[in-house]
XYZ file of C-alpha atoms in Angstrom:
327
model
C 108.242 95.912 114.602
C 106.615 93.072 112.999
C 110.175 91.004 111.190
C 107.976 89.646 109.478
C 106.745 91.735 106.477
C 103.439 89.768 105.522
C 101.327 92.937 105.035
C 104.571 94.645 102.502
C 103.790 90.542 100.054
C 102.686 91.627 96.872
C 99.653 89.951 96.353
C 100.997 86.190 94.704
C 100.444 85.556 91.320
C 99.338 81.869 89.946
C 102.790 81.229 88.693
C 104.382 82.284 91.581
C 102.547 79.972 94.059
C 102.450 76.677 91.490
C 106.229 77.210 91.761
C 105.937 77.039 95.033
C 103.489 74.535 95.700
C 105.923 72.202 93.218
C 108.932 72.390 94.938
C 107.431 70.700 97.883
C 107.433 67.169 98.565
C 104.749 65.258 96.855
C 103.352 64.088 99.457
C 100.309 65.034 99.802
C 99.786 62.405 96.420
C 98.769 59.802 98.829
C 95.978 61.871 101.064
C 94.546 59.619 103.548
C 91.108 58.097 102.257
C 89.017 59.963 105.489
C 87.549 63.492 105.018
C 89.897 66.542 106.020
C 87.585 67.927 108.548
C 88.544 72.650 109.457
C 87.217 73.956 111.841
C 85.962 77.517 111.796
C 86.301 79.227 115.370
C 83.990 81.803 113.806
C 80.332 81.377 113.653
C 78.924 81.550 109.507
C 79.105 84.395 107.164
C 82.532 85.792 108.511
C 85.042 87.158 106.080
C 87.045 84.420 106.952
C 84.292 81.338 107.003
C 84.180 82.785 103.122
C 87.945 82.584 102.604
C 87.872 78.750 104.260
C 84.455 77.936 102.293
C 86.553 79.359 98.708
C 89.015 77.114 99.724
C 87.775 74.457 101.073
C 86.854 72.710 96.431
C 89.781 73.406 95.562
C 92.522 72.154 98.861
C 89.922 68.768 98.720
C 91.009 67.721 95.250
C 94.610 68.660 95.446
C 94.394 66.435 98.718
C 92.368 63.987 97.358
C 90.977 64.028 100.237
C 87.021 65.627 100.817
C 87.029 68.233 103.705
C 84.188 68.858 105.926
C 83.683 72.351 107.487
C 82.275 72.465 111.145
C 81.920 75.949 112.117
C 82.272 75.851 115.999
C 82.510 79.882 116.883
C 82.421 81.808 120.375
C 84.487 83.899 123.165
C 85.977 84.938 119.893
C 87.465 82.240 118.795
C 88.725 80.141 122.404
C 85.820 77.291 121.850
C 86.752 75.535 118.170
C 90.665 76.399 118.819
C 89.505 74.212 121.344
C 88.910 71.639 120.354
C 91.485 71.757 117.441
C 93.883 71.081 120.424
C 92.547 67.782 121.517
C 92.464 67.089 117.930
C 93.843 63.698 117.023
C 97.822 64.397 115.668
C 97.555 63.103 112.260
C 96.697 65.611 110.349
C 93.424 64.191 109.695
C 91.528 68.014 111.632
C 92.793 71.473 111.551
C 91.303 74.845 111.868
C 91.432 78.118 110.496
C 92.306 80.972 113.216
C 92.560 85.168 112.704
C 93.852 87.364 115.040
C 91.929 86.886 118.060
C 93.638 83.598 118.085
C 97.102 86.161 119.106
C 95.521 88.940 120.479
C 93.089 86.203 122.530
C 96.133 85.328 125.374
C 96.775 89.375 126.197
C 93.533 90.042 126.200
C 91.930 86.992 129.047
C 92.587 86.077 132.306
C 92.871 82.917 131.346
C 92.265 80.715 128.026
C 92.215 76.418 128.009
C 95.443 76.000 126.191
C 98.871 78.187 124.796
C 98.508 79.787 121.527
C 101.725 78.711 120.677
C 102.839 75.674 121.969
C 99.647 73.458 121.735
C 99.486 74.311 117.767
C 101.280 73.087 114.843
C 101.681 76.590 111.987
C 100.750 75.436 108.717
C 100.578 78.178 107.055
C 99.427 81.913 106.549
C 97.271 82.417 103.250
C 96.926 86.142 103.722
C 95.523 88.891 104.920
C 92.464 91.397 104.550
C 93.353 95.584 104.813
C 91.192 97.862 107.546
C 90.240 101.163 106.050
C 89.460 104.222 108.530
C 86.149 105.337 107.810
C 84.203 108.550 108.893
C 80.661 110.237 108.450
C 80.853 112.968 105.437
C 80.212 114.846 108.401
C 83.380 114.931 110.301
C 85.561 117.579 108.711
C 88.873 116.028 108.407
C 88.750 113.990 105.031
C 91.960 111.997 105.371
C 94.667 110.397 108.057
C 97.364 114.413 108.244
C 93.359 116.514 109.211
C 92.340 113.512 111.071
C 95.095 114.121 112.946
C 95.702 118.065 113.700
C 91.920 117.940 114.804
C 92.324 115.277 116.899
C 95.486 117.779 118.934
C 93.286 120.908 118.318
C 90.422 119.393 119.876
C 91.585 116.487 122.612
C 88.964 114.361 123.633
C 86.208 115.324 121.440
C 85.771 112.927 118.874
C 84.964 109.771 118.961
C 85.864 105.384 117.318
C 83.654 103.031 117.126
C 84.772 99.399 117.230
C 82.949 96.015 117.491
C 84.082 95.247 121.075
C 87.386 95.744 123.455
C 90.064 93.881 122.490
C 88.714 93.355 118.921
C 91.903 93.712 116.306
C 89.092 96.871 115.160
C 89.693 97.563 118.367
C 93.191 97.235 118.226
C 93.427 98.998 115.224
C 92.024 102.516 116.626
C 93.734 101.894 119.375
C 96.481 101.813 117.411
C 96.774 104.852 115.618
C 95.396 106.436 118.469
C 99.105 105.619 120.297
C 101.125 106.244 116.914
C 99.541 110.385 116.658
C 99.637 110.799 119.851
C 95.930 111.600 120.322
C 93.043 111.440 122.233
C 90.250 109.951 120.637
C 87.662 108.378 122.324
C 86.941 104.372 121.846
C 83.148 103.255 121.510
C 82.440 99.368 121.263
C 79.824 98.197 119.769
C 79.190 94.348 120.867
C 78.947 93.816 117.050
C 80.650 95.369 113.412
C 76.989 96.067 111.697
C 74.993 98.058 114.392
C 78.959 99.410 114.350
C 78.843 99.898 110.623
C 74.933 100.497 111.393
C 75.198 104.043 113.368
C 79.524 105.641 111.229
C 77.095 105.819 108.436
C 74.430 107.318 110.928
C 76.382 109.783 111.854
C 75.993 108.355 115.329
C 79.313 107.347 115.694
C 81.828 109.645 113.930
C 85.097 107.551 112.463
C 85.503 103.089 112.826
C 88.015 100.294 111.519
C 86.154 98.422 108.648
C 87.475 94.714 106.586
C 87.921 97.090 102.964
C 85.439 94.373 101.331
C 82.773 95.454 103.613
C 83.833 99.584 103.477
C 83.369 99.823 99.794
C 80.531 99.890 98.314
C 79.787 102.390 101.102
C 82.666 104.716 99.958
C 81.911 104.388 96.475
C 78.180 105.407 97.107
C 79.565 108.602 99.000
C 77.549 107.224 102.617
C 81.354 106.739 103.901
C 84.584 109.102 103.685
C 87.634 106.666 103.840
C 90.713 108.400 105.433
C 93.365 106.295 105.262
C 93.561 102.332 104.294
C 95.076 99.736 107.053
C 98.178 98.308 105.601
C 101.859 99.379 104.172
C 100.107 98.759 101.006
C 96.947 99.879 99.184
C 94.454 97.804 98.691
C 93.222 97.127 94.373
C 89.332 97.187 96.125
C 90.200 101.126 96.604
C 93.730 101.820 94.983
C 92.798 105.689 94.842
C 93.554 105.265 98.707
C 96.353 106.063 100.879
C 97.807 103.835 103.522
C 97.709 105.487 106.905
C 101.679 104.977 106.960
C 102.201 107.551 103.506
C 99.839 110.309 105.343
C 102.621 110.742 108.205
C 102.800 107.637 110.274
C 105.563 104.686 108.375
C 105.427 102.884 111.174
C 101.429 102.087 111.426
C 100.640 98.246 109.889
C 97.884 96.097 110.242
C 95.264 93.583 109.018
C 93.177 91.233 108.971
C 95.134 87.638 108.562
C 93.953 85.067 109.118
C 95.903 81.021 108.652
C 95.861 77.829 109.510
C 97.231 75.117 112.185
C 96.590 71.446 113.232
C 97.385 70.629 116.712
C 100.364 70.510 118.642
C 102.822 67.124 117.399
C 101.634 66.997 114.266
C 103.976 65.371 111.386
C 106.425 67.606 109.275
C 104.877 64.908 107.280
C 101.646 66.146 107.439
C 102.408 69.389 108.001
C 104.530 69.437 104.274
C 101.516 67.456 102.739
C 98.973 69.813 104.084
C 100.974 72.691 102.759
C 101.106 71.478 99.905
C 97.369 70.957 99.768
C 96.794 74.782 99.864
C 99.365 76.008 97.902
C 98.549 73.843 95.534
C 94.542 74.981 95.677
C 95.738 79.087 95.711
C 97.193 78.323 92.397
C 93.853 77.974 90.779
C 92.296 80.596 89.809
C 88.851 80.642 91.048
C 90.686 79.915 94.098
C 92.649 83.041 93.714
C 89.895 85.443 92.131
C 87.739 84.674 94.913
C 90.463 85.813 97.574
C 91.637 88.397 95.647
C 87.497 89.827 94.922
C 87.852 89.769 99.073
C 90.225 91.713 98.703
C 92.881 89.924 100.539
C 96.671 89.967 100.039
C 97.946 86.611 98.920
C 100.620 85.148 100.956
C 100.796 81.327 101.399
C 103.374 81.404 103.605
C 105.782 78.440 104.151
C 104.935 77.189 107.826
C 108.584 78.004 108.801
C 107.310 81.758 107.922
C 103.848 80.828 109.885
C 105.743 79.451 113.240
C 107.921 82.597 113.019
C 104.745 84.898 112.150
C 102.283 83.718 114.948
C 104.981 84.057 117.673
C 105.470 87.969 116.583
C 101.778 89.211 116.469
C 101.355 87.337 120.171
C 104.259 89.562 121.769
C 103.455 92.208 118.847
C 99.179 92.094 119.389
C 100.554 91.916 123.440
C 102.321 95.235 123.476
C 99.191 96.782 121.567
C 96.636 95.094 124.421
C 99.033 96.300 126.927
C 99.254 100.377 125.442
C 95.099 99.989 125.211
C 94.740 98.082 128.775
C 92.498 95.778 127.479
C 91.931 92.529 129.907
C 88.425 90.148 129.982
C 87.493 87.645 131.680
C-alpha cells in the first residue's frame, strides 16, 4: 500500500492553503532578482503543461520574480529532467515532473540520473484521476460486470494504452492484477489515437484522464466504468470509484510535483514551497486546476520526498508484474 495517501485527500480549501503558506518561513519575500526557470519535461498542450502555466503567474507574484517556462520533452520526461539535475543549486531552476519520473527508472535499462538522489523534492502539487472508459458496445456497465465478463471469457477482452510502460498502461495492469483477469493490452503511440479508437470501437476500453474523458462520457460516446482514485471526482460525481466496486486496493492517478536539483539549500526549498502554496491559495490558480479535475494537495517538502520514494517502489512492483522493459 502507498504510505502517503495522496489520493485520499479531499479538495484543499483556499483557507487551508493560505494558512499553510503563512505557517512557512517568509524567505520568499526576499526573492532573487533573476527569473526562475521552470522546466517542463513534457510538450506543450499536456495536462501538466496546462497546470504549470496556470500556476506560473501566481507563483511569480508570490516569489516576486519572473517565472520562465521551458518545455524540454523527450524520452518520457528523461530529457528535461536530465537538464534539471545539472542546473545550479541556487533555486534558480526547478522542474515540474509527473508519474513518469518514478516509472522511468523501473522500465528503462539506464537513465542518466538517479530519480531520487539527484533531485530535491519541493512539493507534490496534486493529482488527476483517470477513468476507465469503454465503447458502449461492451456488455459491461461497471467494474463488477467487467470483471465477471472477463472471467467468463478470458483473453477475449482488450484495453488500450498510450504506450508500453506509461502510467495509463500501468493503470490497466493494476486492474488486471487486482481483479485477477486476462484482458489483452493494446499499446498506442499517443493518447489521442487511443481515444479515437475507443470511441470508434476498434478497441474496447482504456484509462483516460478524467478531464479529457468527461465530455465524451456526457455525450454518450463513451461509457464510464470506474474512477481510478479512492475518492470520486467532482467532474463526474455520479461515477463510482474502482475501489468502491469490489477492488478496494485499487488506487492510481496522474500526479505532478515540483523538484529542484540535489543539494538545494533548505532555505530555498522552503522559499519555493511557500511560493507555490501562496499561488495555490489564489482563487484564479485554484479554480483553474479544479476545473481541470485536479485533486489538490500542496504537500510539504518532507511529505514530497517520502512520496517520491514510495512511488518508485510501488511503480517498480507494478512494472515487474507487467513485465515491461524498454531500451
